[in-house]
Amino acid sequence: DSGVTQTPKHLITATGQRVTLRCSPRSGDLSVYWYQQSLDQGLQFLIQYYNGEERAKGNILERFSAQQFPDLHSELNLSSLELGDSALYFCASSVAGASNTEAFFGQGTRLTVV
Amino acid sequence: EDQVTQSPEALRLQEGESSSLNCSYTVSGLRGLFWYRQDPGKGPEFLFTLYSAGEEKEKERLKATLTKKESFLHITAPKPEDSATYLCAVQGSGAGSYQLTFGKGTKLSVIP
């Protein structure tokens, strides 16, 4: 158990809908990262928050947004969903924001868009 | 742009048959190279971090090494429970250096 908690584990929704994925980082970790994993692309970085503030952005679509709350949990919001958004979404956390510390991953949310 | 290429894509070994997985990378200023293990439908599990060329780290049957262009994950006398996908990732010091850039992984199957 990495200590990173993601909910829900599975989510099935229709095209055009909006969903929210939730992540609770390990105790003491200030950074939260969101990754998308699809069969053909591997793990792709979406966005990072550090202590409530956005720190870095990857290939995140404009339809997607995230935030980190004062208690350090984070939410990833996906809107106007398309079939291609079906993937595993992982949250990871680390102690620091920009150093070479290892990140620990949650068990993921499997999103299926039908 | 940081890039990571892992080979082979898939590897089948007999139990006890040692081998190595390769991770080639290009990065602007390496902050760290990370190895993770991922079981199907699960999140990546952290294994090692390597920071500079020449560094080695070991954990049970696994040993990771690093050069300026690649890293190897050596698996000695593997067991069926070592079957998983092994992911390599780099963290650079260029723009967007905070995230990890992952390779697509090597799927290892160890046959009893």
Short mmCIF file of C-alpha atoms in Angstrom, two decimals:
data_model
loop_
_atom_site.label_atom_id
_atom_site.label_comp_id
_atom_site.label_asym_id
_atom_site.label_seq_id
_atom_site.Cartn_x
_atom_site.Cartn_y
_atom_site.Cartn_z
CA ASP A 1 0.00 0.00 0.00
CA SER A 2 1.60 3.26 -1.19
CA GLY A 3 -0.49 5.46 1.11
CA VAL A 4 -2.03 7.33 -1.84
CA THR A 5 -5.81 6.88 -2.05
CA GLN A 6 -7.85 7.34 -5.20
CA THR A 7 -11.60 7.22 -5.59
CA PRO A 8 -13.56 5.87 -7.29
CA LYS A 9 -11.75 2.76 -8.52
CA HIS A 10 -14.02 2.40 -11.54
CA LEU A 11 -16.20 4.88 -13.38
CA ILE A 12 -18.43 4.31 -16.38
CA THR A 13 -20.04 7.32 -17.98
CA ALA A 14 -21.47 8.51 -21.27
CA THR A 15 -19.89 10.78 -23.85
CA GLY A 16 -20.43 14.46 -23.14
CA GLN A 17 -20.61 13.97 -19.39
CA ARG A 18 -18.40 15.38 -16.64
CA VAL A 19 -16.68 13.41 -13.88
CA THR A 20 -14.48 14.17 -10.88
CA LEU A 21 -11.65 11.94 -9.72
CA ARG A 22 -10.33 12.31 -6.20
CA CYS A 23 -6.88 11.77 -4.72
CA SER A 24 -5.61 11.85 -1.14
CA PRO A 25 -1.80 12.01 -1.01
CA ARG A 26 0.45 10.26 1.48
CA SER A 27 0.61 11.90 4.87
CA GLY A 28 3.18 14.69 4.73
CA ASP A 29 3.42 14.86 0.94
CA LEU A 30 2.84 18.32 -0.50
CA SER A 31 3.00 17.48 -4.22
CA VAL A 32 0.30 15.76 -6.20
CA TYR A 33 0.73 14.63 -9.79
CA TRP A 34 -1.91 13.36 -12.20
CA TYR A 35 -1.09 10.90 -14.97
CA GLN A 36 -3.14 9.26 -17.70
CA GLN A 37 -2.32 5.74 -18.85
CA SER A 38 -3.76 4.32 -22.04
CA LEU A 39 -2.74 1.13 -23.83
CA ASP A 40 -0.94 2.84 -26.69
CA GLN A 41 0.50 5.90 -24.96
CA GLY A 42 1.85 4.64 -21.67
CA LEU A 43 1.91 6.95 -18.68
CA GLN A 44 1.44 10.59 -19.67
CA PHE A 45 1.90 13.46 -17.23
CA LEU A 46 -1.09 15.75 -16.96
CA ILE A 47 -0.53 18.25 -14.17
CA GLN A 48 1.20 18.83 -10.84
CA TYR A 49 0.15 20.77 -7.76
CA TYR A 50 2.40 21.70 -4.89
CA ASN A 51 0.93 22.89 -1.61
CA GLY A 52 -2.21 24.13 -3.30
CA GLU A 53 -0.66 25.82 -6.30
CA GLU A 54 -0.28 24.60 -9.86
CA ARG A 55 3.41 23.79 -10.44
CA ALA A 56 3.65 22.20 -13.86
CA LYS A 57 1.43 21.26 -16.78
CA GLY A 58 1.89 18.47 -19.26
CA ASN A 59 -0.31 17.42 -22.16
CA ILE A 60 -3.54 18.18 -20.36
CA LEU A 61 -6.56 18.92 -22.51
CA GLU A 62 -8.50 22.15 -21.99
CA ARG A 63 -11.52 20.01 -21.10
CA PHE A 64 -9.59 18.75 -18.08
CA SER A 65 -8.82 20.72 -14.95
CA ALA A 66 -7.53 20.02 -11.48
CA GLN A 67 -7.13 21.62 -8.11
CA GLN A 68 -5.51 20.92 -4.77
CA PHE A 69 -7.37 21.86 -1.63
CA PRO A 70 -6.04 23.20 1.70
CA ASP A 71 -6.09 19.69 3.18
CA LEU A 72 -3.85 18.72 0.21
CA HIS A 73 -6.27 16.33 -1.42
CA SER A 74 -6.69 16.87 -5.14
CA GLU A 75 -9.44 16.51 -7.69
CA LEU A 76 -9.18 16.01 -11.44
CA ASN A 77 -12.22 17.20 -13.37
CA LEU A 78 -12.87 15.79 -16.83
CA SER A 79 -15.64 17.36 -18.89
CA SER A 80 -17.26 16.91 -22.31
CA LEU A 81 -15.97 13.36 -22.22
CA GLU A 82 -15.08 11.55 -25.40
CA LEU A 83 -14.55 7.85 -26.09
CA GLY A 84 -10.81 8.50 -26.32
CA ASP A 85 -10.71 9.69 -22.73
CA SER A 86 -11.19 6.12 -21.57
CA ALA A 87 -8.02 5.27 -19.64
CA LEU A 88 -6.53 4.65 -16.25
CA TYR A 89 -5.95 7.88 -14.32
CA PHE A 90 -3.29 7.80 -11.65
CA CYS A 91 -2.47 10.19 -8.91
CA ALA A 92 0.99 10.25 -7.36
CA SER A 93 2.41 12.20 -4.46
CA SER A 94 5.85 13.19 -3.25
CA VAL A 95 7.27 15.16 -0.39
CA ALA A 96 8.81 17.97 -2.41
CA GLY A 97 7.85 19.95 -5.45
CA ALA A 98 10.87 20.15 -7.67
CA SER A 99 13.57 17.88 -6.39
CA ASN A 100 14.39 14.38 -7.44
CA THR A 101 12.37 12.61 -4.81
CA GLU A 102 10.43 9.54 -5.73
CA ALA A 103 6.71 9.74 -6.34
CA PHE A 104 4.31 7.14 -4.95
CA PHE A 105 1.28 6.16 -6.99
CA GLY A 106 -2.27 5.35 -6.06
CA GLN A 107 -4.17 2.37 -7.46
CA GLY A 108 -5.81 4.47 -10.13
CA THR A 109 -9.30 5.19 -11.41
CA ARG A 110 -10.36 3.27 -14.48
CA LEU A 111 -12.58 5.54 -16.57
CA THR A 112 -14.71 4.03 -19.29
CA VAL A 113 -16.60 6.41 -21.59
CA VAL A 114 -19.39 4.75 -23.55
CA GLU B 1 12.02 17.16 -24.78
CA ASP B 2 12.87 14.28 -22.47
CA GLN B 3 12.56 10.83 -24.05
CA VAL B 4 12.69 7.30 -22.66
CA THR B 5 12.84 4.10 -24.71
CA GLN B 6 12.61 0.71 -23.09
CA SER B 7 13.56 -2.62 -24.62
CA PRO B 8 12.51 -5.27 -25.12
CA GLU B 9 8.76 -4.60 -25.10
CA ALA B 10 8.16 -8.07 -23.72
CA LEU B 11 10.42 -10.74 -22.23
CA ARG B 12 9.67 -14.33 -21.31
CA LEU B 13 12.08 -16.06 -18.96
CA GLN B 14 12.19 -19.46 -17.37
CA GLU B 15 12.32 -19.39 -13.60
CA GLY B 16 15.97 -18.94 -12.60
CA GLU B 17 17.02 -17.57 -15.99
CA SER B 18 18.74 -14.21 -15.38
CA SER B 19 18.42 -11.31 -17.83
CA SER B 20 18.48 -7.52 -18.17
CA LEU B 21 16.00 -4.86 -19.19
CA ASN B 22 17.20 -1.73 -20.97
CA CYS B 23 16.15 1.89 -20.59
CA SER B 24 17.70 4.43 -22.99
CA TYR B 25 17.07 8.08 -22.30
CA THR B 26 17.71 11.61 -23.52
CA VAL B 27 17.22 14.37 -21.02
CA SER B 28 18.44 17.91 -20.50
CA GLY B 29 20.19 17.55 -17.16
CA LEU B 30 19.26 14.37 -15.33
CA ARG B 31 17.82 14.94 -11.88
CA GLY B 32 16.98 11.29 -11.39
CA LEU B 33 16.16 8.02 -13.14
CA PHE B 34 13.40 5.94 -11.59
CA TRP B 35 12.37 2.31 -11.92
CA TYR B 36 8.85 1.21 -11.12
CA ARG B 37 7.06 -2.13 -11.20
CA GLN B 38 3.43 -2.26 -12.33
CA ASP B 39 1.07 -5.19 -11.96
CA PRO B 40 -2.01 -5.37 -14.22
CA GLY B 41 -4.69 -2.87 -13.20
CA LYS B 42 -2.56 -1.52 -10.35
CA GLY B 43 -0.55 1.64 -9.79
CA PRO B 44 3.21 1.71 -10.38
CA GLU B 45 5.23 0.60 -7.37
CA PHE B 46 8.47 2.47 -6.71
CA LEU B 47 11.66 0.37 -6.91
CA PHE B 48 14.77 2.54 -7.30
CA THR B 49 16.09 6.02 -7.91
CA LEU B 50 19.50 6.53 -9.56
CA TYR B 51 21.06 9.97 -9.67
CA SER B 52 24.42 9.78 -11.43
CA ALA B 53 26.35 7.62 -13.87
CA GLY B 54 28.05 4.68 -12.21
CA GLU B 55 25.49 4.39 -9.45
CA GLU B 56 24.00 0.96 -8.66
CA LYS B 57 21.18 -0.09 -6.36
CA GLU B 58 19.94 -3.55 -5.37
CA LYS B 59 16.77 -4.97 -3.94
CA GLU B 60 16.33 -8.71 -3.60
CA ARG B 61 16.74 -10.16 -7.11
CA LEU B 62 16.83 -6.77 -8.82
CA LYS B 63 19.83 -4.56 -9.50
CA ALA B 64 19.65 -1.22 -11.31
CA THR B 65 22.62 0.47 -12.93
CA LEU B 66 23.05 3.82 -14.66
CA THR B 67 25.27 5.24 -17.39
CA LYS B 68 25.08 8.63 -19.09
CA LYS B 69 22.74 7.29 -21.77
CA GLU B 70 21.00 4.25 -20.36
CA SER B 71 19.99 2.25 -17.36
CA PHE B 72 19.74 -1.49 -16.92
CA LEU B 73 17.55 -3.48 -14.60
CA HIS B 74 19.23 -6.82 -13.99
CA ILE B 75 17.05 -9.65 -12.75
CA THR B 76 18.94 -12.53 -11.15
CA ALA B 77 17.30 -15.95 -10.86
CA PRO B 78 13.78 -14.58 -11.34
CA LYS B 79 10.70 -16.17 -9.81
CA PRO B 80 7.14 -16.21 -11.19
CA GLU B 81 6.19 -13.46 -8.73
CA ASP B 82 8.60 -11.14 -10.54
CA SER B 83 6.24 -11.16 -13.51
CA ALA B 84 5.07 -7.58 -14.09
CA THR B 85 5.63 -4.58 -16.32
CA TYR B 86 8.77 -2.66 -15.40
CA LEU B 87 8.69 1.05 -16.09
CA CYS B 88 11.62 3.43 -16.39
CA ALA B 89 11.20 7.20 -15.96
CA VAL B 90 13.44 10.25 -15.96
CA GLN B 91 13.21 13.61 -14.32
CA GLY B 92 15.15 16.33 -16.10
CA SER B 93 16.15 19.82 -15.11
CA GLY B 94 14.77 21.56 -18.17
CA ALA B 95 11.37 23.20 -18.61
CA GLY B 96 8.65 21.14 -16.96
CA SER B 97 11.20 19.34 -14.89
CA TYR B 98 8.88 18.47 -12.07
CA GLN B 99 7.17 15.53 -13.69
CA LEU B 100 8.44 12.11 -14.69
CA THR B 101 8.72 11.10 -18.33
CA PHE B 102 7.99 7.40 -18.61
CA GLY B 103 8.94 4.77 -21.13
CA LYS B 104 6.29 2.33 -22.33
CA GLY B 105 7.67 -0.44 -20.18
CA THR B 106 8.93 -4.00 -20.51
CA LYS B 107 6.41 -6.72 -19.77
CA LEU B 108 8.24 -9.54 -18.00
CA SER B 109 6.78 -13.02 -17.76
CA VAL B 110 8.59 -15.62 -15.65
CA ILE B 111 7.52 -19.17 -16.40
CA PRO B 112 7.75 -21.81 -13.63
#
